[in-house]
Coordinates of N, CA and C in Angstrom, one line a residue:
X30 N -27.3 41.6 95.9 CA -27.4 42.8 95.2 C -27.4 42.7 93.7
X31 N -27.3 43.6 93.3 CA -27.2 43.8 91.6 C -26.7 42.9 91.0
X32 N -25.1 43.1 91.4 CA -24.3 42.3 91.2 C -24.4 40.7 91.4
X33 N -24.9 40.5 91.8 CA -25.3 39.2 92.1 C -26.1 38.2 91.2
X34 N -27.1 39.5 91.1 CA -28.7 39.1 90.0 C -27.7 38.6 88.7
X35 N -26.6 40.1 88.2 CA -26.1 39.9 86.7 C -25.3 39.2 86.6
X36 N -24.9 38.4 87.9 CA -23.7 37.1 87.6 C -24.5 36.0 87.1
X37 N -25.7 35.6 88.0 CA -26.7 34.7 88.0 C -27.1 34.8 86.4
X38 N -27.6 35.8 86.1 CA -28.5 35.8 85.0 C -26.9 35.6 83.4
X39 N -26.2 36.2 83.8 CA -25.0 35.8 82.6 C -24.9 34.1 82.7
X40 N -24.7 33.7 84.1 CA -24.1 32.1 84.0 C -25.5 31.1 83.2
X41 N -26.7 31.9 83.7 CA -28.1 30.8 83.3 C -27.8 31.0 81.7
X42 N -27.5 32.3 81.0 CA -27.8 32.4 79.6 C -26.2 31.5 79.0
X43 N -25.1 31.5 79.6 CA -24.0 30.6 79.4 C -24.6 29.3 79.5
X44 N -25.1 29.0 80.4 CA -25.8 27.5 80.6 C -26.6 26.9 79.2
X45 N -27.3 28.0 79.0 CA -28.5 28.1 77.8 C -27.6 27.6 76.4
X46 N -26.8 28.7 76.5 CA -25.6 28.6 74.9 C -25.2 26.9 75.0
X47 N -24.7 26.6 76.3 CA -24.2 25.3 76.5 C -25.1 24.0 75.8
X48 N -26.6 24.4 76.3 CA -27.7 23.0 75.7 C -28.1 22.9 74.8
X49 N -28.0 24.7 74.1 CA -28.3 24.8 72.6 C -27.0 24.2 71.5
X50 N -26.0 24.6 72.4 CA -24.8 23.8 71.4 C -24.9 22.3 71.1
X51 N -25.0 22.0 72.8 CA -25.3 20.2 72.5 C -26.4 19.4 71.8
X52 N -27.4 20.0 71.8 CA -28.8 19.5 70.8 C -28.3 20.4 69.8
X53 N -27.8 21.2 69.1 CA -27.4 21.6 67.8 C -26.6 20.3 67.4
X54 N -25.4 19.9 67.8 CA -24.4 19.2 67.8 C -24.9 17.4 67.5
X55 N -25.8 17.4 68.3 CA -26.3 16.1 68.7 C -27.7 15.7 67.1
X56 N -27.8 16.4 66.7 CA -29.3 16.6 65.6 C -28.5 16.7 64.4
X57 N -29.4 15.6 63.8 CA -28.8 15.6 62.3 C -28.6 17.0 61.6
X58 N -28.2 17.2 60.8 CA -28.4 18.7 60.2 C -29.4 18.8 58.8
X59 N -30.1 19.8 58.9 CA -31.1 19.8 58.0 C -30.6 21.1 57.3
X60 N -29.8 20.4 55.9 CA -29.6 21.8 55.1 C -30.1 21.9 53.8
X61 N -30.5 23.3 53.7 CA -30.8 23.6 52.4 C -30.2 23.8 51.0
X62 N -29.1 23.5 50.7 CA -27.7 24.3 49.8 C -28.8 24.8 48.6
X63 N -28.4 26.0 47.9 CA -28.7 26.7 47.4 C -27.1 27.5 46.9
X64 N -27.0 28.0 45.7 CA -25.7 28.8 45.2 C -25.6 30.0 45.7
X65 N -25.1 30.3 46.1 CA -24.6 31.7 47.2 C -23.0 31.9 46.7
X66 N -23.3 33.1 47.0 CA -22.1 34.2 46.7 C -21.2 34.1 48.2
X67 N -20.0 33.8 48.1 CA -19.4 33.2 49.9 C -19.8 34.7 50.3
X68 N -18.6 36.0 49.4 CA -18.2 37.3 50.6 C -20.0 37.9 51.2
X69 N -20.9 38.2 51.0 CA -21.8 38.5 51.1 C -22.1 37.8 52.8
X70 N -22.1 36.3 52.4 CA -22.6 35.5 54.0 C -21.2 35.9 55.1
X71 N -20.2 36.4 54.5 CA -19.2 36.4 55.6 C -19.1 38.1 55.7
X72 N -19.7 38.8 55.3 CA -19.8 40.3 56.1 C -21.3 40.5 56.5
X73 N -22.2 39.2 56.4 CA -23.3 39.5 57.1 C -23.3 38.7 58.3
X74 N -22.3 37.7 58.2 CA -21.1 37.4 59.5 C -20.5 38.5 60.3
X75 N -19.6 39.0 59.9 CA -19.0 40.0 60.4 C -19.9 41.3 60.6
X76 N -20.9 41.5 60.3 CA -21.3 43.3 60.0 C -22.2 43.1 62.0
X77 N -22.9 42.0 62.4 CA -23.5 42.3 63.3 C -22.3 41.7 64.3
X78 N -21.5 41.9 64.3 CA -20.7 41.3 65.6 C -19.8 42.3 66.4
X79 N -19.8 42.2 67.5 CA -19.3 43.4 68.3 C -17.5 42.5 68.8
X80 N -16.6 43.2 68.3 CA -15.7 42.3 68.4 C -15.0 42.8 70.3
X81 N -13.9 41.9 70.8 CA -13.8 41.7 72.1 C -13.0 43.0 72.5
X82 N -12.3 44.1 72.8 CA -11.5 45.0 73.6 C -10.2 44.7 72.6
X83 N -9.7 45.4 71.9 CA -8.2 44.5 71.4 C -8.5 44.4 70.4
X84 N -9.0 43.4 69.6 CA -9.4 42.7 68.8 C -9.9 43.6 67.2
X85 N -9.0 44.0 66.4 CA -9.5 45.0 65.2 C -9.6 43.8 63.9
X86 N -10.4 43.9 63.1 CA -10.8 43.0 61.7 C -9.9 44.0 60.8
X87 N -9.2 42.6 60.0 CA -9.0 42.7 58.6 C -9.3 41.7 58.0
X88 N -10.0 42.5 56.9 CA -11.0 42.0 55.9 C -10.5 41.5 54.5
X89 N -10.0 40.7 53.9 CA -9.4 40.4 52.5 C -10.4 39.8 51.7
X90 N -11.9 40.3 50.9 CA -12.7 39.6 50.4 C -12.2 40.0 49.3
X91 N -12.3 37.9 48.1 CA -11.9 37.9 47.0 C -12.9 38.8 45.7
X92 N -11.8 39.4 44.8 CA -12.6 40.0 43.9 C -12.9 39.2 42.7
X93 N -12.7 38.0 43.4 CA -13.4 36.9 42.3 C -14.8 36.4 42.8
X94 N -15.3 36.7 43.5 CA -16.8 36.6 44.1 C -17.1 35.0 43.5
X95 N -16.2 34.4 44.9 CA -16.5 33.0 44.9 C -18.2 32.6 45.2
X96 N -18.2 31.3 44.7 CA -19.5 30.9 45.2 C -19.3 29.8 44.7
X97 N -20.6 29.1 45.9 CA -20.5 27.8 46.4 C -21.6 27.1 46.6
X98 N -22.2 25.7 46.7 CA -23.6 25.5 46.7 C -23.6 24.7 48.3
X99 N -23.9 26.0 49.0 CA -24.5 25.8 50.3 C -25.5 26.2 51.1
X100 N -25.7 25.8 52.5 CA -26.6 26.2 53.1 C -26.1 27.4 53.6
X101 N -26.5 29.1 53.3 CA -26.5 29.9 53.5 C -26.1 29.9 55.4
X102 N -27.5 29.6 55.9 CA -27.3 29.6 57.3 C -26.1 28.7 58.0
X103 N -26.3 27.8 57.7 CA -25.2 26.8 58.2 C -23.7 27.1 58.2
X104 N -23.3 27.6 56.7 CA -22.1 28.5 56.3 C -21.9 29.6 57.7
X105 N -22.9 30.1 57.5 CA -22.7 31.4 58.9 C -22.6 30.9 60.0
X106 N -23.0 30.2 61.0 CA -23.4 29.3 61.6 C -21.7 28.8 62.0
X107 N -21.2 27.8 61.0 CA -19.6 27.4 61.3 C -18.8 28.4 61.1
X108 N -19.0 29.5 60.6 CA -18.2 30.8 60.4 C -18.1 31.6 61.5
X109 N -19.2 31.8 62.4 CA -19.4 32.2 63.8 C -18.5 31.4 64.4
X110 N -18.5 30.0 64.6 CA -18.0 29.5 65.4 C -16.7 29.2 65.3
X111 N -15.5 29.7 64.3 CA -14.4 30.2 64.0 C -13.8 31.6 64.8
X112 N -14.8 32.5 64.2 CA -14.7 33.6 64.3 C -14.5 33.8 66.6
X113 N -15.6 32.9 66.7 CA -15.6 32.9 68.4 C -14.5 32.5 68.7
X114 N -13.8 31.5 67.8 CA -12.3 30.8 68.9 C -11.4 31.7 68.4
X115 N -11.4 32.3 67.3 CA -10.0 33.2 67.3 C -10.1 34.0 68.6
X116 N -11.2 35.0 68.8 CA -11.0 36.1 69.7 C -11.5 35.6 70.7
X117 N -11.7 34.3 70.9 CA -11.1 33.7 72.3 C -9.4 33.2 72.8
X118 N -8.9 33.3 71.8 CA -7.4 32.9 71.4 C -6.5 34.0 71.7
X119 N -7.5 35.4 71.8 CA -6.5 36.7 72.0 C -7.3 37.5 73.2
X120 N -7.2 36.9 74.4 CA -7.5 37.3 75.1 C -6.5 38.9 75.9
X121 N -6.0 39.2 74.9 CA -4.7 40.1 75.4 C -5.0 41.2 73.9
X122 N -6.1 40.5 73.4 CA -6.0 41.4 71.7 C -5.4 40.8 70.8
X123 N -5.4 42.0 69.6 CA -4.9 41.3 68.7 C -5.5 41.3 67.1
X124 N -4.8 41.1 66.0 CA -5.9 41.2 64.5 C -6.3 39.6 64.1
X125 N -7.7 39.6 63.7 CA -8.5 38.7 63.4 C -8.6 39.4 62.2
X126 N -7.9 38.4 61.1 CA -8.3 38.4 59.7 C -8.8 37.1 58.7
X127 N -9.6 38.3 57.9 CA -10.6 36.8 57.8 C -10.5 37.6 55.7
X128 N -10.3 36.1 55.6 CA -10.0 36.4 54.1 C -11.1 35.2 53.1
X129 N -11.3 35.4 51.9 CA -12.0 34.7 51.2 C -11.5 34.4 50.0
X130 N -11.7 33.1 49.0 CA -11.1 33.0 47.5 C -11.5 31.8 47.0
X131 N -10.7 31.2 46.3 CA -11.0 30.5 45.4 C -9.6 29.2 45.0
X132 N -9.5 28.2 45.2 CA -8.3 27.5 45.4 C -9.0 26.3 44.5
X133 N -8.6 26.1 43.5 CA -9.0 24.7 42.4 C -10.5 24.6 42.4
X134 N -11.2 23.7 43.1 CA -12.4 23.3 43.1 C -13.2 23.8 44.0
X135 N -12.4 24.5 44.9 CA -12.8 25.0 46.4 C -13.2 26.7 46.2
X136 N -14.6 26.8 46.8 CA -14.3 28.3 47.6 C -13.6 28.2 48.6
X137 N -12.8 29.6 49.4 CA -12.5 29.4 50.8 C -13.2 30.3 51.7
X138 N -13.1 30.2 53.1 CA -12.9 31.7 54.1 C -11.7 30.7 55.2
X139 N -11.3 31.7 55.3 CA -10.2 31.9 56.1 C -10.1 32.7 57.4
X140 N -9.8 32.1 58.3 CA -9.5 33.2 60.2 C -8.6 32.5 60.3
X141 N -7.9 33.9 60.8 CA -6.6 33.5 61.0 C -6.4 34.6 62.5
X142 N -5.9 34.6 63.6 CA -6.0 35.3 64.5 C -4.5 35.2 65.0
X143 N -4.3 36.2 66.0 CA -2.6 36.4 66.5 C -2.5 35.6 67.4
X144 N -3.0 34.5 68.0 CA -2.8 33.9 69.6 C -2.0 32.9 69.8
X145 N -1.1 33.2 69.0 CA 0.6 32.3 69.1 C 0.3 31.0 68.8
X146 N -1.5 30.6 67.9 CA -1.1 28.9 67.6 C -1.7 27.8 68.4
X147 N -1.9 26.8 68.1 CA -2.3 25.7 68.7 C -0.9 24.5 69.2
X148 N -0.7 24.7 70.2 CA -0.2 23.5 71.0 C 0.3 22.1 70.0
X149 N 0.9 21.8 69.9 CA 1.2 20.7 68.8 C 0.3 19.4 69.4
X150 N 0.4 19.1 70.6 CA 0.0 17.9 71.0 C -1.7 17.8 71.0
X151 N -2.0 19.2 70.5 CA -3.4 19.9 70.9 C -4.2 19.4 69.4
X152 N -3.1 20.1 68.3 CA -4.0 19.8 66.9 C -4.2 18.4 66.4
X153 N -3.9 17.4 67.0 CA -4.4 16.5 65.9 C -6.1 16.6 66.9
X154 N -6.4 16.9 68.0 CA -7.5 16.5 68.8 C -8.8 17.9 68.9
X155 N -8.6 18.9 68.4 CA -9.4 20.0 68.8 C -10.5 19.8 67.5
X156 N -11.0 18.9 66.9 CA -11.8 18.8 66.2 C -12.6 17.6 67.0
X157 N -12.5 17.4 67.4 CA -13.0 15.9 68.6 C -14.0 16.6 69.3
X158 N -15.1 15.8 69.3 CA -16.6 16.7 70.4 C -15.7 16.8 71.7
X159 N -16.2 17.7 72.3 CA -16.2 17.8 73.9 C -14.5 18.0 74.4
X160 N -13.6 18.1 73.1 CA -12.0 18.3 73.7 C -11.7 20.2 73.4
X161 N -11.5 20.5 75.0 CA -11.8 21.7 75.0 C -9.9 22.1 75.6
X162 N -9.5 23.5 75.2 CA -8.9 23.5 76.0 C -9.1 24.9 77.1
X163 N -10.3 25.3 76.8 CA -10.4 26.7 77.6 C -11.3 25.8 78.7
X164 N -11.2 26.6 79.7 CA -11.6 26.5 81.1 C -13.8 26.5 81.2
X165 N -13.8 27.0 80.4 CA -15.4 27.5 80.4 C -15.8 26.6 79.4
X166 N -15.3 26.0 78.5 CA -16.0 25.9 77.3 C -16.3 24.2 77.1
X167 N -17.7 23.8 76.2 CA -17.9 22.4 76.1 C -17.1 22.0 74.7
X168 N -16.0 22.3 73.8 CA -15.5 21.6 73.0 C -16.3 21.5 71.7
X169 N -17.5 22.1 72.0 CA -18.1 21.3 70.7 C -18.2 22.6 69.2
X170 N -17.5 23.9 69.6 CA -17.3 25.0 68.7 C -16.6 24.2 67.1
X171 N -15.4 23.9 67.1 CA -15.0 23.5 65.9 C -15.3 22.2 65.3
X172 N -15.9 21.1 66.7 CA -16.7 20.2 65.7 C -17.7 20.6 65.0
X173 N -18.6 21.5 65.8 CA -19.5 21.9 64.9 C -19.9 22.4 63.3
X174 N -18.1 23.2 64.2 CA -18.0 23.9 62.4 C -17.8 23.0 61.1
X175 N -16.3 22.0 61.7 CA -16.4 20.9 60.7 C -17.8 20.3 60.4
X176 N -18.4 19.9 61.2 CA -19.5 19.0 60.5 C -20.5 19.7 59.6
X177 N -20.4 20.6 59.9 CA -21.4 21.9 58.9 C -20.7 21.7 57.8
X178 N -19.3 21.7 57.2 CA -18.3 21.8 56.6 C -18.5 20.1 55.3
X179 N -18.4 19.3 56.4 CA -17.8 18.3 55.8 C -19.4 17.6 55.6
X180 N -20.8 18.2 55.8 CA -22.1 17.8 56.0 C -22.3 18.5 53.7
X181 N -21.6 19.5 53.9 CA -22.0 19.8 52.4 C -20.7 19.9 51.3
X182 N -20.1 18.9 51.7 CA -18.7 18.6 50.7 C -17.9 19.0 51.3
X183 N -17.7 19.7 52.0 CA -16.5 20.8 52.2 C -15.9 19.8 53.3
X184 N -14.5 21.1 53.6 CA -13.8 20.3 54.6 C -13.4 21.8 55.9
X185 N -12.9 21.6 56.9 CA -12.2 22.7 57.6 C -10.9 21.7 57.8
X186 N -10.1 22.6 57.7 CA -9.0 22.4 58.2 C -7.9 23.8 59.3
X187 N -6.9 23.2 59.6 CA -6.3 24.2 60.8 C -4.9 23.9 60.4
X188 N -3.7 25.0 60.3 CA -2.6 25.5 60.7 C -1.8 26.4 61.5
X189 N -1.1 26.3 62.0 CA -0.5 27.7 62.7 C 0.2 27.9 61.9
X190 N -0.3 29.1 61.6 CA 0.7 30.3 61.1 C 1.8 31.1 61.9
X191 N 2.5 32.2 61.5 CA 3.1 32.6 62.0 C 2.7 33.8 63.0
X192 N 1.5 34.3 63.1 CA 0.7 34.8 63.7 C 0.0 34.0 64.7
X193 N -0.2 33.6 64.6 CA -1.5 32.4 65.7 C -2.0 31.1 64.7
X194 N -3.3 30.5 65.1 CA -4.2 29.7 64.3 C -4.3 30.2 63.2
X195 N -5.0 29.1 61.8 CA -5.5 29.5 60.7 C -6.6 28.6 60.3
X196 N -7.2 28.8 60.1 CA -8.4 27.9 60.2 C -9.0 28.1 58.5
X197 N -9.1 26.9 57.9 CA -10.2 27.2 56.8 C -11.1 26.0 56.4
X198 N -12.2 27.0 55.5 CA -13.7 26.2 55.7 C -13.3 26.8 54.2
X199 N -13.3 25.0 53.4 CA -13.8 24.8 52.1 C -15.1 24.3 52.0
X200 N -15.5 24.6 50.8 CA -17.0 24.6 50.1 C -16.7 24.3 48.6
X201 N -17.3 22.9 47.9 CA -17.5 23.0 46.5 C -17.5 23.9 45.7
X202 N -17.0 24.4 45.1 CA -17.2 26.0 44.5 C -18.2 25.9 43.2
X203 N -18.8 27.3 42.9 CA -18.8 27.0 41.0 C -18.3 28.0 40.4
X204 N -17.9 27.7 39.4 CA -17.0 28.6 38.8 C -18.0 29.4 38.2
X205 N -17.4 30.6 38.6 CA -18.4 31.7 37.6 C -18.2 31.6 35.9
X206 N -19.3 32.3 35.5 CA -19.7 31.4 34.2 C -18.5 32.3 33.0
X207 N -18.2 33.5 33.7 CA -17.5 34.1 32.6 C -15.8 33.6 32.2
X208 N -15.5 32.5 33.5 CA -14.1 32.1 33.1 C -14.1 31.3 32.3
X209 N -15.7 30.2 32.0 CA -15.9 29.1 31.0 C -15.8 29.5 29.7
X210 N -15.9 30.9 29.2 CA -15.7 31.1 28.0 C -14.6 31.0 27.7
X211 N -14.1 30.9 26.1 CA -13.0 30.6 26.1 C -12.5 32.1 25.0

C-alpha cells in the first residue's frame, strides 16, 4: 500500500544522503574563501530549516559583525551538520542555541543544544569518520564539519555544557577596519 511505497521511497532517499556523505567526505575539498560576514551565512543557515517537534532556536548573533576569510558554502555546509546533531541529541525537544562572536584571532558560531552532553568515553572519539553513536547514522556528520573547519584554518571543537553539547567552529577572523584606528 501507500504506506509501504513512502517507507521505501524515505529509506532509498536516506540511502542517497548516505553516498552523498561518503563521496563528500572521501573528495578533497575544493574551497573558495573569500571575506564574508559569519552572522549573515548562519541565518541563511537557519532561515530555510524546518526545525524537529520540540525543538525552538535561540539566536545570539554578535553585534560585532564578525568576519572571516572563508568558503561561504563550506562554512554552511559544516554548520548544517552541527545544527543536524544537536536536534538529533533532543529527541524529546528542547532549545538549540546557536550564537556567534569574536574571541582573539577567531570568529566563532556556536550550537549548543539541551541533550544532557556527550558520554565521556564518547568525546575524545566522535570526530573519528564512521564513529557513530546513533542507530541510523554513518558517523561521518562531525568529521565533516571538522575537516571543512580545520581545511580553512579553523578548528571545531566540543564541550558539554551544562545544558547538553557545545560545539564550536572557529575561522581566522579579520578584524573590522574601524577597531584599527586608534
Amino acid at each position: 500500500g501507500a504506506g509501504l511505497e513512502q517507507l521505501i521511497s524515505e529509506e532509498v532517499a536516506r540511502a542517497d544522503r548516505l553516498i552523498a556523505d561518503m563521496l563528500a567526505f572521501s573528495r578533497p575539498l575544493e574551497l573558495k574563501p573569500s571575506t564574508a560576514f559569519i552572522n549573515p551565512l548562519v541565518e541563511e543557515c537557519l532561515d530555510g530549516r524546518a526545525l524537529p517537534a520540540g525543538v525552538t532556536l535561540k539566536k545570539s548573533l554578535s553585534k560585532s559583525k564578525p568576519q572571516a576569510v572563508v568558503d561561504a558554502a563550506a562554512l554552511v555546509e559544516a554548520l548544517r551538520r552541527l545544527l543536524d546533531n544537536a536536534c538529533d541529541a533532543m529527541p524529546q525537544g528542547g532549545t538549540l542555541a546557536v550564537a556567534t562572536g569574536l574571541e582573539g584571532k577567531s570568529a566563532f558560531i556556536e550550537v549548543r543544544d539541551g541533550g544532557g552532553g556527550i558520554k565521556a568515553a564518547d568525546l575524545p572519539l566522535i570526530f573519528e569518520p564512521f564513529y557513530t553513536t546513533k542507530p541510523r547514522g554513518l558517523g561521518l556528520g562531525l568529521s565533516f564539519a571538522r575537516k571543512i573547519a580545520e581545511a580553512q584554518g579553523g578548528r571545531l571543537e566540543v564541550k558539554n555544557s551544562p545544558s547538553g553539547a557545545l560545539f564550536t567552529l572557529f575561522f581566522p577572523s579579520l578584524t573590522p577596519l574601524s577597531s584599527k584606528i586608534n
